mmCIF file of C-alpha atoms in Angstrom:
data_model
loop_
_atom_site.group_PDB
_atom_site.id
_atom_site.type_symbol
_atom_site.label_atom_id
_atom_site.label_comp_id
_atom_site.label_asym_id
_atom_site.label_seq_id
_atom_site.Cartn_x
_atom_site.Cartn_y
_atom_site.Cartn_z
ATOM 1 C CA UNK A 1282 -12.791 14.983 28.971
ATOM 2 C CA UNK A 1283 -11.091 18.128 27.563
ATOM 3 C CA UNK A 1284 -8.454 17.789 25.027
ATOM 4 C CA UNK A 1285 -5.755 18.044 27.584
ATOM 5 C CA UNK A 1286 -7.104 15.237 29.574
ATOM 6 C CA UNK A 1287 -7.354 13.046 26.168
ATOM 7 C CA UNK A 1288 -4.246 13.547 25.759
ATOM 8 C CA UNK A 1289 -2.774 12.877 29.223
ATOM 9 C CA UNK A 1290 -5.043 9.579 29.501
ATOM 10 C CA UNK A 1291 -3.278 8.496 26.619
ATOM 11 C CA UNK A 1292 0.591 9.494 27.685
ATOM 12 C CA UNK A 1293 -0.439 7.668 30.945
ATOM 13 C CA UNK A 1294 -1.720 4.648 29.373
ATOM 14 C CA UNK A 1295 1.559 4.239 27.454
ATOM 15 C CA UNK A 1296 3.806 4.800 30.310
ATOM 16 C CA UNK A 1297 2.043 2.086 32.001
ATOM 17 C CA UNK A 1298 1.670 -0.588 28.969
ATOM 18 C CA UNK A 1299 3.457 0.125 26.350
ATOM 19 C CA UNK A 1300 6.708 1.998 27.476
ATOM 20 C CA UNK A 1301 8.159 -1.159 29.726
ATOM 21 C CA UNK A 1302 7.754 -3.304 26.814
ATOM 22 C CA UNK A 1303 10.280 -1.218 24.445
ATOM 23 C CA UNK A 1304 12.814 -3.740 23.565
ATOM 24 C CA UNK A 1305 11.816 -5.889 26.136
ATOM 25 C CA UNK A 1306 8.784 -7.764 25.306
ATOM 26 C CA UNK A 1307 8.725 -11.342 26.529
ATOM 27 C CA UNK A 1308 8.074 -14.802 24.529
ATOM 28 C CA UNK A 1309 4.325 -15.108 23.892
ATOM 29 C CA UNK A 1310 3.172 -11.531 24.320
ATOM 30 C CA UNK A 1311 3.621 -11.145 20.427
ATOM 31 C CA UNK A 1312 1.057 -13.010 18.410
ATOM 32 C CA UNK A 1313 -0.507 -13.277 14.734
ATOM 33 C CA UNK A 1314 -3.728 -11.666 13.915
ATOM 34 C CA UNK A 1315 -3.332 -12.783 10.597
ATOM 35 C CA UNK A 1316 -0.175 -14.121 8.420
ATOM 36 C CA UNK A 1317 2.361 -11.042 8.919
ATOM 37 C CA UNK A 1318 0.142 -8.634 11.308
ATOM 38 C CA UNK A 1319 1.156 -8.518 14.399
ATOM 39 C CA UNK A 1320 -0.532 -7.734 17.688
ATOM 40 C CA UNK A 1321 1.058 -7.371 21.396
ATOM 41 C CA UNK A 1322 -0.052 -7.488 24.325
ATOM 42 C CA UNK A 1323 0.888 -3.956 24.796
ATOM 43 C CA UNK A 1324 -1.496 -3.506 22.173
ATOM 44 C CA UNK A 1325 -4.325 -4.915 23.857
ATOM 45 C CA UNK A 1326 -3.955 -3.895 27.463
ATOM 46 C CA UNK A 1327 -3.438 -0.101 25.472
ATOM 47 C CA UNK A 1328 -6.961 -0.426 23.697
ATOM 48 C CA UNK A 1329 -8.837 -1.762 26.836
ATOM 49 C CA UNK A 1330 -7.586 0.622 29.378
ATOM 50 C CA UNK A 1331 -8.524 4.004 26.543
ATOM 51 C CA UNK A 1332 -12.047 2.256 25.243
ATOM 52 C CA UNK A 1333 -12.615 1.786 29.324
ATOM 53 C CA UNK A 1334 -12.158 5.273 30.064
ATOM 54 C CA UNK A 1335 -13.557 7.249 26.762
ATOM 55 C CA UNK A 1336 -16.254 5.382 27.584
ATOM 56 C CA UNK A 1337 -16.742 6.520 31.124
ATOM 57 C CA UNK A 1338 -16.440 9.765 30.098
ATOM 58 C CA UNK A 1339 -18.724 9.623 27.082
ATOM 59 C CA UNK A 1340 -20.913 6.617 27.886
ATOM 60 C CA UNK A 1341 -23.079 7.649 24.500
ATOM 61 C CA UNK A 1342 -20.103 7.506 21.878
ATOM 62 C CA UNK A 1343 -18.865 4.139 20.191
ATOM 63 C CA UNK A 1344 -15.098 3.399 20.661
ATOM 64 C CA UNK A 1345 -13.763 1.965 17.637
ATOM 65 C CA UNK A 1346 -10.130 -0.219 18.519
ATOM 66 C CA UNK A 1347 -8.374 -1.197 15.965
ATOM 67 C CA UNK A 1348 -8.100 -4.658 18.069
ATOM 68 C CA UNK A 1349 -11.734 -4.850 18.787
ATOM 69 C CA UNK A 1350 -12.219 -4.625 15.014
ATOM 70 C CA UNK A 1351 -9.989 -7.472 14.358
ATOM 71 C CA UNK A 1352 -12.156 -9.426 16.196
ATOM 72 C CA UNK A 1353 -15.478 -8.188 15.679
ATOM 73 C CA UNK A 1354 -15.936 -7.079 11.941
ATOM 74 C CA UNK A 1355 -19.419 -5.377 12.797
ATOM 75 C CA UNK A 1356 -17.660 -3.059 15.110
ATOM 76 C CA UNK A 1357 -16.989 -0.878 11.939
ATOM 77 C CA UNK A 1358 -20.893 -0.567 10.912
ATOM 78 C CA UNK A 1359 -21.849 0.348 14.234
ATOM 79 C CA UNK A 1360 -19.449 2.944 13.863
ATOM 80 C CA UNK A 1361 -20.102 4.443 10.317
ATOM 81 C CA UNK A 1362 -24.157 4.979 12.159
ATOM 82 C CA UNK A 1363 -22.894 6.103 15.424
ATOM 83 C CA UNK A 1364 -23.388 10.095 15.684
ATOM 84 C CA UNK A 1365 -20.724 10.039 18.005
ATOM 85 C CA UNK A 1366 -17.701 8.028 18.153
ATOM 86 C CA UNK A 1367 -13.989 7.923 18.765
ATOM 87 C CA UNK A 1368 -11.207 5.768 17.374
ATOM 88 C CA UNK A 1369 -8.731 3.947 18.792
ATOM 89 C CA UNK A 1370 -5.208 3.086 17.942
ATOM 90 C CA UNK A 1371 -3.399 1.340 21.204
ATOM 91 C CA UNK A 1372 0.279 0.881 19.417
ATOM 92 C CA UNK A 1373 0.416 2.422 15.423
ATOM 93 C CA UNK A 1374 3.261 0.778 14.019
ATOM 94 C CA UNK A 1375 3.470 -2.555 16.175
ATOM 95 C CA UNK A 1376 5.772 -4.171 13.814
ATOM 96 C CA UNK A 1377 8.319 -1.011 14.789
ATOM 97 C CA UNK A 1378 7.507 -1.587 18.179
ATOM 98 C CA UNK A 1379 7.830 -5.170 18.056
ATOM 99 C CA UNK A 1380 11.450 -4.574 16.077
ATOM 100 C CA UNK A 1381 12.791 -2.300 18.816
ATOM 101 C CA UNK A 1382 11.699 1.464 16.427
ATOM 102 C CA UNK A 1383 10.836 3.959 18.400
ATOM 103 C CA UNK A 1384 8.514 5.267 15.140
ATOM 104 C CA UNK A 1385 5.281 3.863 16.829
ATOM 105 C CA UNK A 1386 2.455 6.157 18.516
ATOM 106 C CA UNK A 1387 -1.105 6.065 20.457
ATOM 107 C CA UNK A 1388 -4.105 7.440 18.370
ATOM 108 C CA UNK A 1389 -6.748 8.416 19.171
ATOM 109 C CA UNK A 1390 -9.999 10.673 17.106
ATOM 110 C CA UNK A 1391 -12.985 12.370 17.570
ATOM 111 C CA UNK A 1392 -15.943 11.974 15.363
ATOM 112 C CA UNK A 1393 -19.399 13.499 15.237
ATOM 113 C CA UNK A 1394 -21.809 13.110 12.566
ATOM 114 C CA UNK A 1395 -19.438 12.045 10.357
ATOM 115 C CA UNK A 1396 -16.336 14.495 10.557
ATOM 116 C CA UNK A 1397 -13.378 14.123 12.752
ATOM 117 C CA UNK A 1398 -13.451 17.101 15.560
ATOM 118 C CA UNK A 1399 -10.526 16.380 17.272
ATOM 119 C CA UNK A 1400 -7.383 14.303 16.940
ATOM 120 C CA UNK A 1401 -4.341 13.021 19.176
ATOM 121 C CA UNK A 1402 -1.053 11.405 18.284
ATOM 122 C CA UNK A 1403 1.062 10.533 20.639
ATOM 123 C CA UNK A 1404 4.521 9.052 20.264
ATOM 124 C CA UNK A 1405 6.080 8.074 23.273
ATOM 125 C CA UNK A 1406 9.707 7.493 22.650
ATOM 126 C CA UNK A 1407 9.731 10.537 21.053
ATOM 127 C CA UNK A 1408 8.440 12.622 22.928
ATOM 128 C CA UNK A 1409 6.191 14.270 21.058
ATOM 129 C CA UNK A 1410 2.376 15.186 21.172
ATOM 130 C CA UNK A 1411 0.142 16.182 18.060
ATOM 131 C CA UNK A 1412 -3.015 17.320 18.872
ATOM 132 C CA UNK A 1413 -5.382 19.375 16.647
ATOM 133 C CA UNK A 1414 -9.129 20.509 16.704
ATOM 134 C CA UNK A 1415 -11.383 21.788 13.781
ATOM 135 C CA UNK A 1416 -11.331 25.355 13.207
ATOM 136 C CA UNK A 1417 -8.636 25.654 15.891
ATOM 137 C CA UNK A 1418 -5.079 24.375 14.240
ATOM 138 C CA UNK A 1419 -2.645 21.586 15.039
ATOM 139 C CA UNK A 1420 -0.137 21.929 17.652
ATOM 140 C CA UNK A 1421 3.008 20.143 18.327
ATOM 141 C CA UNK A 1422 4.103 20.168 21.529
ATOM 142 C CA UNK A 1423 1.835 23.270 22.405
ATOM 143 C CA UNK A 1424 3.756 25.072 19.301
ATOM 144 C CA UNK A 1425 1.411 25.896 16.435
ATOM 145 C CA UNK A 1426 2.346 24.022 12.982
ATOM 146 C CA UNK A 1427 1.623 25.248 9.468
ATOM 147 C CA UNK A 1428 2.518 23.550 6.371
ATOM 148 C CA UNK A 1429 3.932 25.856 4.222
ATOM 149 C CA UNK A 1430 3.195 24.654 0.193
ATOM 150 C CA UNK A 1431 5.428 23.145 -1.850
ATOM 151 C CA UNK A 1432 7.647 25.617 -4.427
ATOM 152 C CA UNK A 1433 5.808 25.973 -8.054
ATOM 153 C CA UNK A 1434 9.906 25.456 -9.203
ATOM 154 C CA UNK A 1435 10.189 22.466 -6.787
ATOM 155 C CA UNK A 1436 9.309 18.763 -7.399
ATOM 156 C CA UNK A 1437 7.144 16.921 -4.760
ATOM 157 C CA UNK A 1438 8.251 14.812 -2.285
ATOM 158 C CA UNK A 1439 6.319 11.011 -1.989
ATOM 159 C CA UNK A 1440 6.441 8.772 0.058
ATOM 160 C CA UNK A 1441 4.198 5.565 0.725
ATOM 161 C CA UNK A 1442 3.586 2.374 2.788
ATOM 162 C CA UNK A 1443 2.385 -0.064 -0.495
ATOM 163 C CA UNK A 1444 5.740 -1.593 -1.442
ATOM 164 C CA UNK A 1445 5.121 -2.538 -4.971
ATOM 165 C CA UNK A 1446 5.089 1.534 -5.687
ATOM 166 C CA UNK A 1447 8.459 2.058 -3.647
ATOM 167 C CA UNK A 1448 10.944 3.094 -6.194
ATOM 168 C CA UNK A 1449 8.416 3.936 -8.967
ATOM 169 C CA UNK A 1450 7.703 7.656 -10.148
ATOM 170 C CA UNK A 1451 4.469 9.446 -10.623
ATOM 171 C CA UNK A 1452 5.407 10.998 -14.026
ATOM 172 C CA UNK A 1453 8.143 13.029 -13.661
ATOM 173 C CA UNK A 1454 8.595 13.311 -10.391
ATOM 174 C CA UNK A 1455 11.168 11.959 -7.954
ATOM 175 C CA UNK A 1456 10.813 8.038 -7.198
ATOM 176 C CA UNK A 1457 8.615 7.202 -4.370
ATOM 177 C CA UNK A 1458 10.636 6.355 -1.004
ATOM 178 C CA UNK A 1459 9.261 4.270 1.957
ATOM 179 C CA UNK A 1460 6.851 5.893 4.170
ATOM 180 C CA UNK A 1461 7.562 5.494 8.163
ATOM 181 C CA UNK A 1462 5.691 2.715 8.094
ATOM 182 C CA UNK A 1463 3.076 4.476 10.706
ATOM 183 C CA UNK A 1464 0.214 6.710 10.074
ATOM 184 C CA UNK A 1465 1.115 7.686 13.925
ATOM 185 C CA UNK A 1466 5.079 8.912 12.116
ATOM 186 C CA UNK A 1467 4.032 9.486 8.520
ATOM 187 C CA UNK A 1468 1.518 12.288 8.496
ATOM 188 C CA UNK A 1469 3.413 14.296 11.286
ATOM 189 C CA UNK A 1470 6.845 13.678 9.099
ATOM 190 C CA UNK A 1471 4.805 15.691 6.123
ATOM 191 C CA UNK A 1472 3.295 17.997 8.260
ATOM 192 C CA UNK A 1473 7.070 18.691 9.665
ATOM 193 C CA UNK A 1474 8.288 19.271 5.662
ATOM 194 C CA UNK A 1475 10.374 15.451 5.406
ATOM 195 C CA UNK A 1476 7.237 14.543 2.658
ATOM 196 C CA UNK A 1477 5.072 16.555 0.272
ATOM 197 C CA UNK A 1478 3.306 13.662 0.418
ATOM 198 C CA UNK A 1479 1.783 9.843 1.030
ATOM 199 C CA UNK A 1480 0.052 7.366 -1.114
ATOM 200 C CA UNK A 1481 -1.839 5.034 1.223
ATOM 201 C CA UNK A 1482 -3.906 1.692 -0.063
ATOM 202 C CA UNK A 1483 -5.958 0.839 2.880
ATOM 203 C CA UNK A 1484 -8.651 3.105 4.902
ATOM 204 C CA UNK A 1485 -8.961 1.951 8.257
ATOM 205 C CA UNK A 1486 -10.399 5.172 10.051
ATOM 206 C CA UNK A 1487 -7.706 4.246 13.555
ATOM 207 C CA UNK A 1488 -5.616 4.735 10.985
ATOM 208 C CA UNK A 1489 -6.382 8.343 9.377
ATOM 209 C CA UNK A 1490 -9.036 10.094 11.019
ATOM 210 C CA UNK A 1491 -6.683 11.741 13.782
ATOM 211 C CA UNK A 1492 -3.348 12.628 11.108
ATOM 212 C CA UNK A 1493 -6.165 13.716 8.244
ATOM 213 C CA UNK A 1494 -7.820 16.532 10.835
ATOM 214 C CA UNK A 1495 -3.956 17.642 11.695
ATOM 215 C CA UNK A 1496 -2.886 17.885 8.362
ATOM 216 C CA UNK A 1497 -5.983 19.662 7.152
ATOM 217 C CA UNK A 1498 -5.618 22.118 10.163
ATOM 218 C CA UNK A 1499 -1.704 22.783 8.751
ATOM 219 C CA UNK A 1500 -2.464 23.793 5.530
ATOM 220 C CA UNK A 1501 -2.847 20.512 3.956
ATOM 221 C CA UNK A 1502 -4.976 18.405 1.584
ATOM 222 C CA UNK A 1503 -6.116 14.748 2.306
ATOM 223 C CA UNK A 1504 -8.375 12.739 -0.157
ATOM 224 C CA UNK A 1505 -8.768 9.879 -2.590
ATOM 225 C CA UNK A 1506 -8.118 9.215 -6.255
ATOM 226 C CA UNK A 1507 -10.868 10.003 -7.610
ATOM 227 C CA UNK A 1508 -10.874 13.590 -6.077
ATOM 228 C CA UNK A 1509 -13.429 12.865 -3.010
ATOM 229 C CA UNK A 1510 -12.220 14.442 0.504
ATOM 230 C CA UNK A 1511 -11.413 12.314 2.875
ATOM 231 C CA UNK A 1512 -14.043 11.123 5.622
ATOM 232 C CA UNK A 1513 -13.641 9.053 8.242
ATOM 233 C CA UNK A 1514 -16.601 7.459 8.135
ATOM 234 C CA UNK A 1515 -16.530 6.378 4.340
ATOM 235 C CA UNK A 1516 -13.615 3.724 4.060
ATOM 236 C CA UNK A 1517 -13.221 4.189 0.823
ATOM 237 C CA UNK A 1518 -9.898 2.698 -0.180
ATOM 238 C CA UNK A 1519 -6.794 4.859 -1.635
ATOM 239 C CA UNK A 1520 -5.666 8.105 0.062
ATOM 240 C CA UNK A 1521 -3.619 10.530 -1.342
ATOM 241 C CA UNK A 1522 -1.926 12.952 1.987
ATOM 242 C CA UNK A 1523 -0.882 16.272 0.175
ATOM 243 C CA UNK A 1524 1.113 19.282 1.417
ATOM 244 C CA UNK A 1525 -0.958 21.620 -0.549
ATOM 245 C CA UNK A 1526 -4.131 21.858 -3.066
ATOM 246 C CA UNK A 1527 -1.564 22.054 -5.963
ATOM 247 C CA UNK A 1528 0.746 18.694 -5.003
ATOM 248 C CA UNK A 1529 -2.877 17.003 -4.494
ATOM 249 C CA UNK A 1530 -4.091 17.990 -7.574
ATOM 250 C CA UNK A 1531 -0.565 17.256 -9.551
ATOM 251 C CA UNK A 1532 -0.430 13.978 -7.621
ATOM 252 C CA UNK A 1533 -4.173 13.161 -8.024
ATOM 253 C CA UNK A 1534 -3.997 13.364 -12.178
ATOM 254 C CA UNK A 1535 -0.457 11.223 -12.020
ATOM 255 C CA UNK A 1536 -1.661 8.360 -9.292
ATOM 256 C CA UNK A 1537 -4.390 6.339 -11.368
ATOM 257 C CA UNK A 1538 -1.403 4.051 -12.715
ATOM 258 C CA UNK A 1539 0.183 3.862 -9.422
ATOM 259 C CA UNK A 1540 -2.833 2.858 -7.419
ATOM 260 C CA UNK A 1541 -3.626 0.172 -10.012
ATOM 261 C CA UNK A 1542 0.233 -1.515 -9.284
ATOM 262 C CA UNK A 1543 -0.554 -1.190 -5.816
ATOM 263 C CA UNK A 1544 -1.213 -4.695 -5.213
#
């Protein structure tokens, strides 16, 4: 499959699943992975139908769902030794979808060797397609995106999903807000200028592989506390999403405190 045929498996996939179910799922087609995560069927049908048919078309890459995983822990070290693989995120945001927000997406990466190649957002009741390639830019829509860097006179933006940090401040800068509460929303919100940028606690690669190529093809910086880049293959917890090298590095030398309240 070409990139345009990713991406209109995936638009197809939610008009079928995921779309009808907007405000209208039924009694028992929302259950409990765990205390507080939720799962819908919409979720699962998504993930079936997109593993199916990546793996049709690439019968030698490992599909990594996010549901499969919840399931099947191993999933995620047959992954990290697959040369080839893709990820899989059937509904990003299901507790949005499940409360009637139109802030949830379809995700889906690219991985070979150990470096996302191409990445896919998709967010239905939006409207709006993110799609990005390495060396080749992210496009919104068909319309090129850059990130342009933050001002030196100009105070960073954050924003983040870990609620114990929601109000605090990285040193002087403005208190941190409440992320979108969906990798699927969050990294195209920075990449549109609404964040300079996002502290994250947990690495699952459905999660960040697809928005950490696009934001790297804008102009912008993804990595972890202690300075590593970003891989999707590594998992190693805390990621800092930054407009520009200088708010990563600023944000980078203020977050060690923050990430240590996270929990």
């Amino acid at each position: 499959m070409d990139t345009d045929q990713v991406l209109d498996l995936m638009k197809a996939v939610a008009a079928e699943v995921i779309t009808p179910r907007f405000r209208s799922l039924a009694d028992g087609e929302v259950m409990e992975k765990n205390p507080g995560d939720l799962v819908t069927v919409a979720d699962q049908e998504s993930e079936a139908i997109l593993t199916r048919e990546l793996s049709a078309a690439f019968p030698d890459a490992f599909v990594l769902g996010e549901e499969r995983t919840s399931t099947d822990p191993t999933t995620l070290d047959r992954y990290v030794e697959a040369e080839h693989a893709f990820t899989v995120d059937p509904v990003d945001g299901t507790k949005n979808f499940v409360h009637g927000s139109p802030d949830h997406a379809v995700m889906v990466s690219e991985i070979r060797r150990g470096e996302t190649v191409r990445g896919w957002i998709w967010q239905p009741e939006h409207g709006v397609a993110w799609v990005a390639e390495k060396g080749s830019g992210t496009w919104r829509n068909g319309e090129r995106v850059v990130r342009e860097p933050v001002p030196d006179d100009v105070p960073p933006r954050g924003v983040t999903s870990i609620w114990p940090l929601r109000g605090h401040s990285l040193g002087s800068l403005p208190a941190l807000v409440g992320s979108w509460v969906c990798c699927g929303v969050d990294y195209p919100r920075l990449m549109e200028g609404a964040a300079d940028y996002i502290l994250y606690a947990r690495n699952s690669p459905w999660d960040h592989s697809p928005g950490a190529l696009m934001v790297r093809e804008a102009g912008g910086v993804v990595g972890h506390p202690d300075g590593t880049p970003y891989s999707p293959t590594a998992l190693t917890p805390g990621i800092i999403v930054a407009a520009d090298k200088g708010t990563y590095a600023a944000v980078r030398r203020l977050a060690a405190d923050a990430f240590a309240r996270r929990s």
